[in-house]
Short mmCIF file of N, CA and C in Angstrom, two decimals:
data_model
loop_
_atom_site.label_atom_id
_atom_site.label_comp_id
_atom_site.label_asym_id
_atom_site.label_seq_id
_atom_site.Cartn_x
_atom_site.Cartn_y
_atom_site.Cartn_z
N ARG A 696 0.81 -1.20 0.00
CA ARG A 696 0.00 0.00 0.00
C ARG A 696 0.85 1.26 0.00
N LEU A 697 1.95 1.24 0.69
CA LEU A 697 2.82 2.40 0.76
C LEU A 697 3.36 2.75 -0.63
N SER A 698 3.75 1.75 -1.41
CA SER A 698 4.30 2.03 -2.73
C SER A 698 3.23 2.62 -3.65
N THR A 699 1.99 2.19 -3.49
CA THR A 699 0.90 2.74 -4.28
C THR A 699 0.69 4.21 -3.93
N THR A 700 0.74 4.52 -2.65
CA THR A 700 0.57 5.90 -2.20
C THR A 700 1.70 6.77 -2.71
N MET A 701 2.92 6.26 -2.67
CA MET A 701 4.07 7.03 -3.16
C MET A 701 3.97 7.25 -4.67
N ALA A 702 3.55 6.24 -5.39
CA ALA A 702 3.40 6.37 -6.84
C ALA A 702 2.34 7.42 -7.16
N HIS A 703 1.26 7.42 -6.39
CA HIS A 703 0.20 8.41 -6.59
C HIS A 703 0.73 9.81 -6.31
N ALA A 704 1.54 9.95 -5.28
CA ALA A 704 2.12 11.25 -4.94
C ALA A 704 3.04 11.72 -6.06
N ASP A 705 3.81 10.80 -6.66
CA ASP A 705 4.68 11.16 -7.78
C ASP A 705 3.86 11.63 -8.97
N ASP A 706 2.71 10.97 -9.22
CA ASP A 706 1.84 11.39 -10.31
C ASP A 706 1.35 12.82 -10.09
N LYS A 707 0.99 13.12 -8.85
CA LYS A 707 0.51 14.47 -8.53
C LYS A 707 1.60 15.50 -8.78
N LYS A 708 2.84 15.18 -8.41
CA LYS A 708 3.95 16.10 -8.64
C LYS A 708 4.13 16.36 -10.12
N GLY A 709 4.02 15.33 -10.92
CA GLY A 709 4.13 15.47 -12.37
C GLY A 709 3.05 16.36 -12.93
N GLU A 710 1.83 16.20 -12.43
CA GLU A 710 0.71 17.04 -12.87
C GLU A 710 0.96 18.50 -12.49
N GLN A 711 1.47 18.72 -11.29
CA GLN A 711 1.74 20.09 -10.85
C GLN A 711 2.82 20.72 -11.72
N ARG A 712 3.86 19.96 -12.07
CA ARG A 712 4.92 20.47 -12.93
C ARG A 712 4.36 20.86 -14.29
N ASP A 713 3.52 20.00 -14.87
CA ASP A 713 2.93 20.27 -16.16
C ASP A 713 2.09 21.55 -16.12
N GLU A 714 1.31 21.72 -15.06
CA GLU A 714 0.48 22.90 -14.93
C GLU A 714 1.33 24.16 -14.83
N LYS A 715 2.43 24.09 -14.07
CA LYS A 715 3.31 25.24 -13.92
C LYS A 715 3.95 25.60 -15.25
N GLU A 716 4.40 24.61 -16.00
CA GLU A 716 5.04 24.85 -17.28
C GLU A 716 4.05 25.47 -18.26
N GLU A 717 2.81 25.01 -18.23
CA GLU A 717 1.80 25.54 -19.13
C GLU A 717 1.39 26.95 -18.75
N SER A 718 1.42 27.29 -17.46
CA SER A 718 0.98 28.60 -17.03
C SER A 718 2.08 29.65 -17.18
N LYS A 719 3.33 29.25 -17.33
CA LYS A 719 4.41 30.21 -17.53
C LYS A 719 4.27 30.83 -18.91
N PRO A 720 4.37 32.15 -18.98
CA PRO A 720 4.33 32.76 -20.31
C PRO A 720 5.60 32.43 -21.08
N LYS A 721 5.43 32.19 -22.37
CA LYS A 721 6.59 31.91 -23.21
C LYS A 721 7.41 33.17 -23.37
N LYS A 722 8.71 32.99 -23.48
CA LYS A 722 9.58 34.11 -23.78
C LYS A 722 9.70 34.21 -25.29
N ILE A 723 9.76 35.42 -25.79
CA ILE A 723 9.80 35.63 -27.22
C ILE A 723 11.04 34.98 -27.84
N CYS A 724 12.12 34.91 -27.08
CA CYS A 724 13.36 34.32 -27.61
C CYS A 724 13.21 32.81 -27.84
N CYS A 725 12.25 32.18 -27.17
CA CYS A 725 12.09 30.73 -27.27
C CYS A 725 10.93 30.31 -28.17
N ALA A 726 10.16 31.28 -28.63
CA ALA A 726 9.01 30.97 -29.47
C ALA A 726 9.44 30.81 -30.92
N CYS A 727 8.79 29.95 -31.64
CA CYS A 727 8.98 29.77 -33.09
C CYS A 727 10.44 29.49 -33.48
N PRO A 728 11.05 28.47 -32.90
CA PRO A 728 12.47 28.21 -33.20
C PRO A 728 12.73 27.85 -34.66
N GLU A 729 11.74 27.23 -35.33
CA GLU A 729 11.96 26.83 -36.72
C GLU A 729 12.09 28.05 -37.62
N THR A 730 11.11 28.97 -37.53
CA THR A 730 11.16 30.15 -38.39
C THR A 730 12.31 31.07 -38.00
N LYS A 731 12.66 31.07 -36.73
CA LYS A 731 13.76 31.91 -36.26
C LYS A 731 15.08 31.44 -36.86
N ALA A 732 15.33 30.14 -36.86
CA ALA A 732 16.59 29.60 -37.37
C ALA A 732 16.73 29.88 -38.87
N ILE A 733 15.65 29.67 -39.62
CA ILE A 733 15.69 29.90 -41.06
C ILE A 733 15.92 31.39 -41.34
N ARG A 734 15.20 32.23 -40.61
CA ARG A 734 15.35 33.68 -40.77
C ARG A 734 16.77 34.13 -40.47
N ASP A 735 17.31 33.66 -39.35
CA ASP A 735 18.66 34.06 -38.94
C ASP A 735 19.72 33.61 -39.93
N GLN A 736 19.57 32.38 -40.45
CA GLN A 736 20.54 31.88 -41.43
C GLN A 736 20.49 32.73 -42.71
N CYS A 737 19.31 33.06 -43.16
CA CYS A 737 19.14 33.89 -44.36
C CYS A 737 19.80 35.25 -44.15
N ILE A 738 19.53 35.88 -43.01
CA ILE A 738 20.09 37.21 -42.74
C ILE A 738 21.62 37.15 -42.70
N ALA A 739 22.16 36.11 -42.09
CA ALA A 739 23.62 35.98 -41.99
C ALA A 739 24.26 35.79 -43.37
N GLU A 740 23.59 35.06 -44.24
CA GLU A 740 24.16 34.76 -45.55
C GLU A 740 23.87 35.83 -46.59
N LYS A 741 22.67 36.45 -46.54
CA LYS A 741 22.24 37.32 -47.63
C LYS A 741 21.98 38.76 -47.22
N GLY A 742 21.84 38.99 -45.91
CA GLY A 742 21.51 40.33 -45.45
C GLY A 742 20.01 40.47 -45.23
N GLU A 743 19.66 41.41 -44.39
CA GLU A 743 18.27 41.58 -43.97
C GLU A 743 17.33 41.92 -45.14
N ASP A 744 17.78 42.75 -46.06
CA ASP A 744 16.91 43.17 -47.17
C ASP A 744 16.46 41.99 -48.03
N ALA A 745 17.30 41.00 -48.18
CA ALA A 745 16.98 39.85 -49.03
C ALA A 745 16.08 38.83 -48.34
N CYS A 746 15.78 39.03 -47.07
CA CYS A 746 15.07 38.01 -46.28
C CYS A 746 13.74 38.51 -45.71
N GLN A 747 13.18 39.53 -46.29
CA GLN A 747 11.96 40.13 -45.75
C GLN A 747 10.81 39.12 -45.64
N ASP A 748 10.70 38.21 -46.62
CA ASP A 748 9.61 37.23 -46.55
C ASP A 748 9.77 36.30 -45.35
N LEU A 749 11.00 35.89 -45.06
CA LEU A 749 11.24 35.01 -43.90
C LEU A 749 11.08 35.77 -42.59
N ILE A 750 11.45 37.03 -42.58
CA ILE A 750 11.25 37.87 -41.40
C ILE A 750 9.76 37.99 -41.11
N GLU A 751 8.97 38.22 -42.14
CA GLU A 751 7.52 38.35 -41.97
C GLU A 751 6.89 37.03 -41.51
N LYS A 752 7.36 35.91 -42.05
CA LYS A 752 6.83 34.60 -41.61
C LYS A 752 7.12 34.37 -40.13
N HIS A 753 8.31 34.78 -39.69
CA HIS A 753 8.65 34.63 -38.27
C HIS A 753 7.75 35.52 -37.41
N LYS A 754 7.51 36.74 -37.86
CA LYS A 754 6.62 37.64 -37.12
C LYS A 754 5.21 37.06 -37.05
N GLU A 755 4.73 36.47 -38.13
CA GLU A 755 3.40 35.84 -38.14
C GLU A 755 3.33 34.72 -37.12
N CYS A 756 4.39 33.92 -37.06
CA CYS A 756 4.45 32.83 -36.08
C CYS A 756 4.41 33.40 -34.65
N LEU A 757 5.18 34.45 -34.40
CA LEU A 757 5.19 35.07 -33.07
C LEU A 757 3.82 35.61 -32.70
N ARG A 758 3.14 36.22 -33.66
CA ARG A 758 1.78 36.73 -33.40
C ARG A 758 0.84 35.60 -33.05
N ALA A 759 0.99 34.48 -33.77
CA ALA A 759 0.14 33.31 -33.50
C ALA A 759 0.39 32.77 -32.09
N GLU A 760 1.59 33.01 -31.56
CA GLU A 760 1.93 32.57 -30.20
C GLU A 760 1.50 33.59 -29.15
N GLY A 761 0.94 34.72 -29.61
CA GLY A 761 0.43 35.71 -28.66
C GLY A 761 1.30 36.92 -28.46
N PHE A 762 2.37 37.06 -29.21
CA PHE A 762 3.25 38.22 -29.06
C PHE A 762 2.77 39.34 -29.96
N ASN A 763 2.95 40.57 -29.51
CA ASN A 763 2.54 41.75 -30.26
C ASN A 763 3.76 42.32 -30.97
N VAL A 764 4.01 41.82 -32.18
CA VAL A 764 5.16 42.30 -32.96
C VAL A 764 4.72 42.85 -34.29
#
């Protein structure tokens, strides 16, 4: 019985961790890593002017995540 109670307590801790992670607001630096990487690579290789479409796609992704950019 003790092991069952301990296992149940561990489950509760996991649920609490998940809830905390979900309630934390995302940081803009961590949002949309896929579009960010592609955008950054383009800017490094070609310059900002040549990458406006990728910059805009990244901004769209950030807006979809709730950021006001």
